[in-house]
Amino acid sequence: YPKLIVACPFTPATGPRLLHAPGAQVERLCQGLAAGLQRFVDQLELSSAHVLFPQQSQAALLEASGMVGRVGIQYHWQNAGYRSFDDFLARYSSKRRNQIKRERRALVEQGVQLEVLTGSDLRPDHMDHAYRFYCATVDKYHWGRRYLNREFFQELCSRMPEQVLLVLAKEQSSGDYIAGALNLLGTQRLFGRYWGATRELRHLHFNVCYYQGIEEAIRRGLSVFEPGAGGEHKVARGFEPTLTYSAHYLRHPQLNSAVRRHLISERQLIEQQLRDEPPLLKPG
């Protein structure tokens, strides 16, 4: 520290990190971005610069321009043209299919109902619940920090309700909302961002954060559901390991060289791991 982060939006979701006009010479622009970041870091004596979660094409251009490339893994759900959730489940083995069905039934058996809210159905009080659940998750961990405030959630509701997809879990006996997940809708992708709960119930997280999102992605014809970072447990629930990319410049030359060597080895191990990973889904 201090270090420079290029990450807009500030969230672990893949997207363009260099905005340009249609028809622009992207290769030259990426060269300019890489050179500009290096000069900026050197002049201000920062430790480093990091371009996080760019598209693969932009990451490759930044790497070709002298930055150090890194790959990581997230778990994304891919829509293979499914017509329904049952159609998606049909690609699983019988054991996995029955496991997911049991997990889906668990909420009903515990007296919990899910609500999906977006657009004109989304009210400010719904977003207050979303903020409450966000705080519950952040406050649970020693490294958590409330960098989003209540006003942020209310702005989402007032300015872009059609891009918000909020999943709330309601306890039927009391009528109380006990958990929720805030998702954002893109043109072809659903992005899972923040989740939280005030009660711990069996398979609550899987249903609120994963299964309902998959069902909505199928219903809307979306191609990909990105539920967020981490979590190998997602594989058993339909999410496939997917490479993510970043590009880095470290001002200290020896450190830069050492990190570059390490990341080359890390990339080889990750790519080998993906090649060796047995598929859980049957071929479509």
PDB file of C-alpha atoms in Angstrom:
ATOM      1  CA  TYR A   1       0.000   0.000   0.000  1.00  0.00           C
ATOM      2  CA  PRO A   2      -0.875   2.475  -1.323  1.00  0.00           C
ATOM      3  CA  LYS A   3      -1.875   0.703  -4.523  1.00  0.00           C
ATOM      4  CA  LEU A   4      -3.999   1.654  -7.507  1.00  0.00           C
ATOM      5  CA  ILE A   5      -7.079  -0.422  -8.327  1.00  0.00           C
ATOM      6  CA  VAL A   6      -8.836  -0.314 -11.715  1.00  0.00           C
ATOM      7  CA  ALA A   7     -12.188  -1.939 -11.003  1.00  0.00           C
ATOM      8  CA  CYS A   8     -15.359  -0.279 -12.172  1.00  0.00           C
ATOM      9  CA  PRO A   9     -17.827  -1.504 -11.134  1.00  0.00           C
ATOM     10  CA  PHE A  10     -16.261  -2.204  -7.732  1.00  0.00           C
ATOM     11  CA  THR A  11     -17.349  -5.812  -7.579  1.00  0.00           C
ATOM     12  CA  PRO A  12     -15.857  -9.160  -8.669  1.00  0.00           C
ATOM     13  CA  ALA A  13     -17.760  -9.386 -11.953  1.00  0.00           C
ATOM     14  CA  THR A  14     -16.092  -9.680 -15.364  1.00  0.00           C
ATOM     15  CA  GLY A  15     -16.590  -6.784 -17.750  1.00  0.00           C
ATOM     16  CA  PRO A  16     -14.794  -4.167 -19.867  1.00  0.00           C
ATOM     17  CA  ARG A  17     -12.343  -2.084 -17.840  1.00  0.00           C
ATOM     18  CA  LEU A  18     -11.341   0.151 -20.738  1.00  0.00           C
ATOM     19  CA  LEU A  19     -14.269   2.064 -22.225  1.00  0.00           C
ATOM     20  CA  HIS A  20     -13.844   3.167 -25.828  1.00  0.00           C
ATOM     21  CA  ALA A  21     -15.824   4.347 -28.806  1.00  0.00           C
ATOM     22  CA  PRO A  22     -17.034   1.800 -31.368  1.00  0.00           C
ATOM     23  CA  GLY A  23     -14.365   1.113 -33.964  1.00  0.00           C
ATOM     24  CA  ALA A  24     -11.513   2.335 -31.767  1.00  0.00           C
ATOM     25  CA  GLN A  25      -8.106   0.654 -32.006  1.00  0.00           C
ATOM     26  CA  VAL A  26      -8.406  -1.310 -28.779  1.00  0.00           C
ATOM     27  CA  GLU A  27      -4.889  -2.760 -28.961  1.00  0.00           C
ATOM     28  CA  ARG A  28      -3.301   0.710 -29.023  1.00  0.00           C
ATOM     29  CA  LEU A  29      -5.620   1.949 -26.285  1.00  0.00           C
ATOM     30  CA  CYS A  30      -4.679  -0.962 -24.019  1.00  0.00           C
ATOM     31  CA  GLN A  31      -1.013  -0.240 -24.661  1.00  0.00           C
ATOM     32  CA  GLY A  32      -1.656   3.358 -23.645  1.00  0.00           C
ATOM     33  CA  LEU A  33      -3.550   2.289 -20.527  1.00  0.00           C
ATOM     34  CA  ALA A  34      -0.731  -0.045 -19.445  1.00  0.00           C
ATOM     35  CA  ALA A  35       1.906   2.652 -20.048  1.00  0.00           C
ATOM     36  CA  GLY A  36      -0.173   5.295 -18.301  1.00  0.00           C
ATOM     37  CA  LEU A  37      -0.731   3.126 -15.221  1.00  0.00           C
ATOM     38  CA  GLN A  38       3.002   2.445 -14.998  1.00  0.00           C
ATOM     39  CA  ARG A  39       3.879   6.146 -15.206  1.00  0.00           C
ATOM     40  CA  PHE A  40       1.218   7.041 -12.662  1.00  0.00           C
ATOM     41  CA  VAL A  41       2.470   4.442 -10.167  1.00  0.00           C
ATOM     42  CA  ASP A  42       6.103   5.495 -10.638  1.00  0.00           C
ATOM     43  CA  GLN A  43       5.428   9.230 -10.342  1.00  0.00           C
ATOM     44  CA  LEU A  44       3.341   8.913  -7.176  1.00  0.00           C
ATOM     45  CA  GLU A  45       5.577   6.149  -5.774  1.00  0.00           C
ATOM     46  CA  LEU A  46       2.668   3.755  -5.333  1.00  0.00           C
ATOM     47  CA  SER A  47       3.371   0.084  -4.757  1.00  0.00           C
ATOM     48  CA  SER A  48       1.433  -1.261  -7.719  1.00  0.00           C
ATOM     49  CA  ALA A  49      -1.530  -1.076 -10.106  1.00  0.00           C
ATOM     50  CA  HIS A  50      -4.140  -3.803 -10.559  1.00  0.00           C
ATOM     51  CA  VAL A  51      -6.766  -4.125 -13.308  1.00  0.00           C
ATOM     52  CA  LEU A  52      -9.336  -6.519 -11.853  1.00  0.00           C
ATOM     53  CA  PHE A  53     -11.819  -8.744 -13.703  1.00  0.00           C
ATOM     54  CA  PRO A  54     -11.360  -7.392 -17.233  1.00  0.00           C
ATOM     55  CA  GLN A  55     -12.630  -9.378 -20.187  1.00  0.00           C
ATOM     56  CA  GLN A  56     -10.188 -11.997 -21.424  1.00  0.00           C
ATOM     57  CA  SER A  57      -9.461 -10.024 -24.588  1.00  0.00           C
ATOM     58  CA  GLN A  58      -8.534  -6.849 -22.693  1.00  0.00           C
ATOM     59  CA  ALA A  59      -6.521  -8.823 -20.128  1.00  0.00           C
ATOM     60  CA  ALA A  60      -4.485 -10.411 -22.941  1.00  0.00           C
ATOM     61  CA  LEU A  61      -3.776  -6.989 -24.479  1.00  0.00           C
ATOM     62  CA  LEU A  62      -2.684  -5.545 -21.136  1.00  0.00           C
ATOM     63  CA  GLU A  63      -0.425  -8.534 -20.570  1.00  0.00           C
ATOM     64  CA  ALA A  64       1.061  -8.133 -24.056  1.00  0.00           C
ATOM     65  CA  SER A  65       1.735  -4.496 -23.110  1.00  0.00           C
ATOM     66  CA  GLY A  66       3.969  -5.516 -20.216  1.00  0.00           C
ATOM     67  CA  MET A  67       1.610  -6.016 -17.292  1.00  0.00           C
ATOM     68  CA  VAL A  68       1.664  -9.260 -15.314  1.00  0.00           C
ATOM     69  CA  GLY A  69      -1.360 -11.441 -16.074  1.00  0.00           C
ATOM     70  CA  ARG A  70      -3.151 -13.619 -13.567  1.00  0.00           C
ATOM     71  CA  VAL A  71      -6.002 -16.114 -13.846  1.00  0.00           C
ATOM     72  CA  GLY A  72      -8.440 -17.087 -11.125  1.00  0.00           C
ATOM     73  CA  ILE A  73     -11.556 -19.232 -10.859  1.00  0.00           C
ATOM     74  CA  GLN A  74     -15.167 -18.339 -10.260  1.00  0.00           C
ATOM     75  CA  TYR A  75     -18.156 -20.650 -10.568  1.00  0.00           C
ATOM     76  CA  HIS A  76     -20.737 -19.602 -13.165  1.00  0.00           C
ATOM     77  CA  TRP A  77     -23.973 -21.211 -14.286  1.00  0.00           C
ATOM     78  CA  GLN A  78     -24.260 -21.582 -18.057  1.00  0.00           C
ATOM     79  CA  ASN A  79     -27.638 -21.741 -19.782  1.00  0.00           C
ATOM     80  CA  ALA A  80     -27.657 -24.519 -22.366  1.00  0.00           C
ATOM     81  CA  GLY A  81     -31.062 -23.487 -23.691  1.00  0.00           C
ATOM     82  CA  TYR A  82     -33.024 -24.931 -20.765  1.00  0.00           C
ATOM     83  CA  ARG A  83     -36.801 -24.613 -20.930  1.00  0.00           C
ATOM     84  CA  SER A  84     -37.370 -25.106 -17.194  1.00  0.00           C
ATOM     85  CA  PHE A  85     -35.578 -25.958 -13.955  1.00  0.00           C
ATOM     86  CA  ASP A  86     -36.544 -29.602 -14.433  1.00  0.00           C
ATOM     87  CA  ASP A  87     -35.011 -29.482 -17.897  1.00  0.00           C
ATOM     88  CA  PHE A  88     -31.777 -28.269 -16.285  1.00  0.00           C
ATOM     89  CA  LEU A  89     -31.932 -31.038 -13.659  1.00  0.00           C
ATOM     90  CA  ALA A  90     -32.330 -33.665 -16.380  1.00  0.00           C
ATOM     91  CA  ARG A  91     -28.638 -33.206 -17.240  1.00  0.00           C
ATOM     92  CA  TYR A  92     -27.611 -34.412 -13.777  1.00  0.00           C
ATOM     93  CA  SER A  93     -27.063 -37.941 -12.577  1.00  0.00           C
ATOM     94  CA  SER A  94     -29.973 -39.375 -10.594  1.00  0.00           C
ATOM     95  CA  LYS A  95     -28.092 -38.943  -7.304  1.00  0.00           C
ATOM     96  CA  ARG A  96     -27.331 -35.254  -7.876  1.00  0.00           C
ATOM     97  CA  ARG A  97     -30.800 -34.581  -9.259  1.00  0.00           C
ATOM     98  CA  ASN A  98     -32.457 -36.017  -6.147  1.00  0.00           C
ATOM     99  CA  GLN A  99     -30.082 -34.111  -3.877  1.00  0.00           C
ATOM    100  CA  ILE A 100     -31.088 -30.776  -5.416  1.00  0.00           C
ATOM    101  CA  LYS A 101     -34.773 -31.675  -5.281  1.00  0.00           C
ATOM    102  CA  ARG A 102     -34.435 -32.462  -1.563  1.00  0.00           C
ATOM    103  CA  GLU A 103     -32.682 -29.146  -0.958  1.00  0.00           C
ATOM    104  CA  ARG A 104     -35.417 -27.314  -2.869  1.00  0.00           C
ATOM    105  CA  ARG A 105     -38.137 -29.014  -0.776  1.00  0.00           C
ATOM    106  CA  ALA A 106     -36.383 -28.150   2.489  1.00  0.00           C
ATOM    107  CA  LEU A 107     -37.649 -24.556   2.582  1.00  0.00           C
ATOM    108  CA  VAL A 108     -41.266 -25.575   2.103  1.00  0.00           C
ATOM    109  CA  GLU A 109     -40.909 -28.183   4.847  1.00  0.00           C
ATOM    110  CA  GLN A 110     -39.543 -25.473   7.176  1.00  0.00           C
ATOM    111  CA  GLY A 111     -42.386 -23.094   6.391  1.00  0.00           C
ATOM    112  CA  VAL A 112     -40.438 -20.610   4.286  1.00  0.00           C
ATOM    113  CA  GLN A 113     -41.630 -19.015   1.058  1.00  0.00           C
ATOM    114  CA  LEU A 114     -39.494 -17.163  -1.502  1.00  0.00           C
ATOM    115  CA  GLU A 115     -40.519 -13.899  -3.145  1.00  0.00           C
ATOM    116  CA  VAL A 116     -38.846 -12.474  -6.268  1.00  0.00           C
ATOM    117  CA  LEU A 117     -39.160  -8.707  -6.680  1.00  0.00           C
ATOM    118  CA  THR A 118     -38.091  -6.417  -9.501  1.00  0.00           C
ATOM    119  CA  GLY A 119     -39.309  -3.360 -11.377  1.00  0.00           C
ATOM    120  CA  SER A 120     -42.559  -1.800 -10.176  1.00  0.00           C
ATOM    121  CA  ASP A 121     -43.014  -4.541  -7.555  1.00  0.00           C
ATOM    122  CA  LEU A 122     -39.870  -3.384  -5.750  1.00  0.00           C
ATOM    123  CA  ARG A 123     -40.579  -0.977  -2.883  1.00  0.00           C
ATOM    124  CA  PRO A 124     -38.264   1.036  -0.591  1.00  0.00           C
ATOM    125  CA  ASP A 125     -39.163  -1.176   2.384  1.00  0.00           C
ATOM    126  CA  HIS A 126     -38.008  -4.228   0.415  1.00  0.00           C
ATOM    127  CA  MET A 127     -34.632  -2.558  -0.088  1.00  0.00           C
ATOM    128  CA  ASP A 128     -34.466  -1.811   3.640  1.00  0.00           C
ATOM    129  CA  HIS A 129     -34.636  -5.561   4.176  1.00  0.00           C
ATOM    130  CA  ALA A 130     -31.878  -6.033   1.587  1.00  0.00           C
ATOM    131  CA  TYR A 131     -29.700  -3.544   3.472  1.00  0.00           C
ATOM    132  CA  ARG A 132     -30.439  -5.275   6.778  1.00  0.00           C
ATOM    133  CA  PHE A 133     -29.366  -8.642   5.394  1.00  0.00           C
ATOM    134  CA  TYR A 134     -26.263  -7.104   3.810  1.00  0.00           C
ATOM    135  CA  CYS A 135     -25.275  -5.699   7.218  1.00  0.00           C
ATOM    136  CA  ALA A 136     -25.926  -9.045   8.903  1.00  0.00           C
ATOM    137  CA  THR A 137     -23.393 -10.734   6.619  1.00  0.00           C
ATOM    138  CA  VAL A 138     -20.770  -7.974   6.798  1.00  0.00           C
ATOM    139  CA  ASP A 139     -20.989  -7.724  10.590  1.00  0.00           C
ATOM    140  CA  LYS A 140     -20.522 -11.474  10.968  1.00  0.00           C
ATOM    141  CA  TYR A 141     -16.876 -11.422   9.840  1.00  0.00           C
ATOM    142  CA  HIS A 142     -13.951  -9.611  11.444  1.00  0.00           C
ATOM    143  CA  TRP A 143     -12.800  -8.375   8.004  1.00  0.00           C
ATOM    144  CA  GLY A 144     -16.255  -7.100   7.053  1.00  0.00           C
ATOM    145  CA  ARG A 145     -16.831  -3.404   6.446  1.00  0.00           C
ATOM    146  CA  ARG A 146     -20.072  -1.607   5.604  1.00  0.00           C
ATOM    147  CA  TYR A 147     -18.841   0.255   2.552  1.00  0.00           C
ATOM    148  CA  LEU A 148     -22.435   0.456   1.247  1.00  0.00           C
ATOM    149  CA  ASN A 149     -25.036   2.460   3.152  1.00  0.00           C
ATOM    150  CA  ARG A 150     -28.827   2.403   3.260  1.00  0.00           C
ATOM    151  CA  GLU A 151     -29.014   5.255   0.736  1.00  0.00           C
ATOM    152  CA  PHE A 152     -27.190   3.111  -1.836  1.00  0.00           C
ATOM    153  CA  PHE A 153     -29.890   0.440  -1.666  1.00  0.00           C
ATOM    154  CA  GLN A 154     -32.629   3.056  -1.890  1.00  0.00           C
ATOM    155  CA  GLU A 155     -30.936   4.624  -4.942  1.00  0.00           C
ATOM    156  CA  LEU A 156     -31.017   1.239  -6.675  1.00  0.00           C
ATOM    157  CA  CYS A 157     -34.738   1.043  -6.023  1.00  0.00           C
ATOM    158  CA  SER A 158     -35.489   4.556  -7.288  1.00  0.00           C
ATOM    159  CA  ARG A 159     -33.069   4.796 -10.232  1.00  0.00           C
ATOM    160  CA  MET A 160     -32.795   1.295 -11.694  1.00  0.00           C
ATOM    161  CA  PRO A 161     -35.521  -1.006 -10.307  1.00  0.00           C
ATOM    162  CA  GLU A 162     -35.735  -2.932 -13.608  1.00  0.00           C
ATOM    163  CA  GLN A 163     -32.096  -4.024 -13.157  1.00  0.00           C
ATOM    164  CA  VAL A 164     -32.599  -5.183  -9.561  1.00  0.00           C
ATOM    165  CA  LEU A 165     -33.783  -8.719  -8.835  1.00  0.00           C
ATOM    166  CA  LEU A 166     -34.322  -9.180  -5.108  1.00  0.00           C
ATOM    167  CA  VAL A 167     -35.013 -12.614  -3.620  1.00  0.00           C
ATOM    168  CA  LEU A 168     -36.562 -12.511  -0.139  1.00  0.00           C
ATOM    169  CA  ALA A 169     -37.318 -15.472   2.138  1.00  0.00           C
ATOM    170  CA  LYS A 170     -40.431 -15.069   4.286  1.00  0.00           C
ATOM    171  CA  GLU A 171     -41.305 -17.167   7.315  1.00  0.00           C
ATOM    172  CA  GLN A 172     -44.951 -18.066   6.761  1.00  0.00           C
ATOM    173  CA  SER A 173     -45.860 -18.460  10.436  1.00  0.00           C
ATOM    174  CA  SER A 174     -44.747 -14.948  11.411  1.00  0.00           C
ATOM    175  CA  GLY A 175     -44.731 -13.150   8.066  1.00  0.00           C
ATOM    176  CA  ASP A 176     -41.181 -11.956   8.778  1.00  0.00           C
ATOM    177  CA  TYR A 177     -38.472 -11.747   6.138  1.00  0.00           C
ATOM    178  CA  ILE A 178     -35.530 -13.797   7.409  1.00  0.00           C
ATOM    179  CA  ALA A 179     -33.096 -13.774   4.453  1.00  0.00           C
ATOM    180  CA  GLY A 180     -32.490 -12.164   1.090  1.00  0.00           C
ATOM    181  CA  ALA A 181     -30.185 -11.944  -1.907  1.00  0.00           C
ATOM    182  CA  LEU A 182     -29.654  -8.865  -4.069  1.00  0.00           C
ATOM    183  CA  ASN A 183     -29.004  -9.649  -7.744  1.00  0.00           C
ATOM    184  CA  LEU A 184     -28.452  -7.320 -10.684  1.00  0.00           C
ATOM    185  CA  LEU A 185     -29.824  -8.011 -14.155  1.00  0.00           C
ATOM    186  CA  GLY A 186     -27.728  -7.460 -17.266  1.00  0.00           C
ATOM    187  CA  THR A 187     -28.789  -7.962 -20.858  1.00  0.00           C
ATOM    188  CA  GLN A 188     -27.469 -11.540 -20.918  1.00  0.00           C
ATOM    189  CA  ARG A 189     -26.278 -12.178 -17.369  1.00  0.00           C
ATOM    190  CA  LEU A 190     -27.564 -12.278 -13.824  1.00  0.00           C
ATOM    191  CA  PHE A 191     -25.105 -11.125 -11.160  1.00  0.00           C
ATOM    192  CA  GLY A 192     -25.510 -12.266  -7.549  1.00  0.00           C
ATOM    193  CA  ARG A 193     -24.032  -9.616  -5.225  1.00  0.00           C
ATOM    194  CA  TYR A 194     -25.139  -9.490  -1.581  1.00  0.00           C
ATOM    195  CA  TRP A 195     -26.885 -11.954   0.677  1.00  0.00           C
ATOM    196  CA  GLY A 196     -27.712 -12.233   4.352  1.00  0.00           C
ATOM    197  CA  ALA A 197     -29.967 -13.948   6.876  1.00  0.00           C
ATOM    198  CA  THR A 198     -31.171 -13.406  10.416  1.00  0.00           C
ATOM    199  CA  ARG A 199     -31.892 -17.097  10.942  1.00  0.00           C
ATOM    200  CA  GLU A 200     -29.923 -20.216  10.063  1.00  0.00           C
ATOM    201  CA  LEU A 201     -32.146 -22.742   8.294  1.00  0.00           C
ATOM    202  CA  ARG A 202     -31.287 -25.895   6.398  1.00  0.00           C
ATOM    203  CA  HIS A 203     -30.443 -25.157   2.727  1.00  0.00           C
ATOM    204  CA  LEU A 204     -31.695 -21.563   3.039  1.00  0.00           C
ATOM    205  CA  HIS A 205     -28.564 -20.140   1.384  1.00  0.00           C
ATOM    206  CA  PHE A 206     -28.651 -22.550  -1.573  1.00  0.00           C
ATOM    207  CA  ASN A 207     -32.272 -21.714  -2.356  1.00  0.00           C
ATOM    208  CA  VAL A 208     -32.095 -17.948  -1.916  1.00  0.00           C
ATOM    209  CA  CYS A 209     -28.741 -17.416  -3.628  1.00  0.00           C
ATOM    210  CA  TYR A 210     -28.460 -20.216  -6.205  1.00  0.00           C
ATOM    211  CA  TYR A 211     -31.585 -22.138  -7.140  1.00  0.00           C
ATOM    212  CA  GLN A 212     -33.914 -19.156  -7.376  1.00  0.00           C
ATOM    213  CA  GLY A 213     -31.328 -17.310  -9.461  1.00  0.00           C
ATOM    214  CA  ILE A 214     -31.002 -20.260 -11.840  1.00  0.00           C
ATOM    215  CA  GLU A 215     -34.782 -20.469 -12.179  1.00  0.00           C
ATOM    216  CA  GLU A 216     -34.997 -16.749 -12.972  1.00  0.00           C
ATOM    217  CA  ALA A 217     -32.144 -16.970 -15.493  1.00  0.00           C
ATOM    218  CA  ILE A 218     -33.950 -19.790 -17.296  1.00  0.00           C
ATOM    219  CA  ARG A 219     -37.264 -17.924 -17.258  1.00  0.00           C
ATOM    220  CA  ARG A 220     -35.660 -14.772 -18.659  1.00  0.00           C
ATOM    221  CA  GLY A 221     -33.473 -16.548 -21.214  1.00  0.00           C
ATOM    222  CA  LEU A 222     -30.230 -15.257 -19.703  1.00  0.00           C
ATOM    223  CA  SER A 223     -27.039 -16.978 -20.811  1.00  0.00           C
ATOM    224  CA  VAL A 224     -24.993 -16.824 -17.590  1.00  0.00           C
ATOM    225  CA  PHE A 225     -25.581 -16.508 -13.854  1.00  0.00           C
ATOM    226  CA  GLU A 226     -22.553 -15.235 -11.906  1.00  0.00           C
ATOM    227  CA  PRO A 227     -23.349 -15.748  -8.208  1.00  0.00           C
ATOM    228  CA  GLY A 228     -20.160 -14.091  -6.889  1.00  0.00           C
ATOM    229  CA  ALA A 229     -16.676 -15.081  -5.842  1.00  0.00           C
ATOM    230  CA  GLY A 230     -15.510 -18.325  -4.225  1.00  0.00           C
ATOM    231  CA  GLY A 231     -17.272 -21.494  -3.234  1.00  0.00           C
ATOM    232  CA  GLU A 232     -16.415 -24.913  -4.656  1.00  0.00           C
ATOM    233  CA  HIS A 233     -19.721 -26.117  -3.156  1.00  0.00           C
ATOM    234  CA  LYS A 234     -21.379 -24.347  -6.093  1.00  0.00           C
ATOM    235  CA  VAL A 235     -20.183 -27.073  -8.466  1.00  0.00           C
ATOM    236  CA  ALA A 236     -22.609 -29.625  -7.026  1.00  0.00           C
ATOM    237  CA  ARG A 237     -25.416 -27.125  -7.647  1.00  0.00           C
ATOM    238  CA  GLY A 238     -24.891 -26.515 -11.331  1.00  0.00           C
ATOM    239  CA  PHE A 239     -22.098 -23.927 -11.442  1.00  0.00           C
ATOM    240  CA  GLU A 240     -19.046 -24.607 -13.578  1.00  0.00           C
ATOM    241  CA  PRO A 241     -15.473 -23.452 -12.870  1.00  0.00           C
ATOM    242  CA  THR A 242     -14.743 -20.468 -15.108  1.00  0.00           C
ATOM    243  CA  LEU A 243     -11.478 -18.602 -15.584  1.00  0.00           C
ATOM    244  CA  THR A 244     -11.310 -14.950 -14.553  1.00  0.00           C
ATOM    245  CA  TYR A 245      -8.510 -12.538 -15.402  1.00  0.00           C
ATOM    246  CA  SER A 246      -6.534  -9.632 -13.993  1.00  0.00           C
ATOM    247  CA  ALA A 247      -3.444  -7.619 -14.958  1.00  0.00           C
ATOM    248  CA  HIS A 248      -0.848  -6.132 -12.589  1.00  0.00           C
ATOM    249  CA  TYR A 249       2.140  -3.806 -12.464  1.00  0.00           C
ATOM    250  CA  LEU A 250       4.444  -3.871  -9.413  1.00  0.00           C
ATOM    251  CA  ARG A 251       6.910  -0.995  -9.159  1.00  0.00           C
ATOM    252  CA  HIS A 252       9.632  -2.962  -7.339  1.00  0.00           C
ATOM    253  CA  PRO A 253      11.481  -4.777 -10.167  1.00  0.00           C
ATOM    254  CA  GLN A 254      12.598  -7.804  -8.130  1.00  0.00           C
ATOM    255  CA  LEU A 255       9.132  -8.276  -6.658  1.00  0.00           C
ATOM    256  CA  ASN A 256       7.576  -7.841 -10.102  1.00  0.00           C
ATOM    257  CA  SER A 257       9.872 -10.531 -11.505  1.00  0.00           C
ATOM    258  CA  ALA A 258       9.182 -12.953  -8.644  1.00  0.00           C
ATOM    259  CA  VAL A 259       5.405 -12.462  -8.885  1.00  0.00           C
ATOM    260  CA  ARG A 260       5.508 -12.951 -12.648  1.00  0.00           C
ATOM    261  CA  ARG A 261       7.284 -16.317 -12.243  1.00  0.00           C
ATOM    262  CA  HIS A 262       4.821 -17.421  -9.588  1.00  0.00           C
ATOM    263  CA  LEU A 263       1.774 -16.457 -11.645  1.00  0.00           C
ATOM    264  CA  ILE A 264       3.024 -18.430 -14.640  1.00  0.00           C
ATOM    265  CA  SER A 265       3.218 -21.552 -12.450  1.00  0.00           C
ATOM    266  CA  GLU A 266      -0.135 -20.773 -10.845  1.00  0.00           C
ATOM    267  CA  ARG A 267      -1.815 -20.440 -14.249  1.00  0.00           C
ATOM    268  CA  GLN A 268      -0.435 -23.794 -15.389  1.00  0.00           C
ATOM    269  CA  LEU A 269      -1.753 -25.493 -12.234  1.00  0.00           C
ATOM    270  CA  ILE A 270      -5.199 -23.905 -12.552  1.00  0.00           C
ATOM    271  CA  GLU A 271      -5.546 -24.804 -16.218  1.00  0.00           C
ATOM    272  CA  GLN A 272      -4.448 -28.380 -15.472  1.00  0.00           C
ATOM    273  CA  GLN A 273      -6.971 -28.554 -12.635  1.00  0.00           C
ATOM    274  CA  LEU A 274      -9.776 -27.524 -14.981  1.00  0.00           C
ATOM    275  CA  ARG A 275      -8.722 -30.105 -17.553  1.00  0.00           C
ATOM    276  CA  ASP A 276      -8.715 -32.852 -14.897  1.00  0.00           C
ATOM    277  CA  GLU A 277     -12.028 -31.843 -13.292  1.00  0.00           C
ATOM    278  CA  PRO A 278     -14.683 -34.525 -13.994  1.00  0.00           C
ATOM    279  CA  PRO A 279     -17.949 -32.967 -15.255  1.00  0.00           C
ATOM    280  CA  LEU A 280     -20.992 -33.258 -13.029  1.00  0.00           C
ATOM    281  CA  LEU A 281     -23.366 -32.487 -15.876  1.00  0.00           C
ATOM    282  CA  LYS A 282     -24.032 -34.838 -18.740  1.00  0.00           C
ATOM    283  CA  PRO A 283     -23.214 -33.456 -22.186  1.00  0.00           C
ATOM    284  CA  GLY A 284     -26.152 -31.472 -23.588  1.00  0.00           C
TER     285      GLY A 284
END
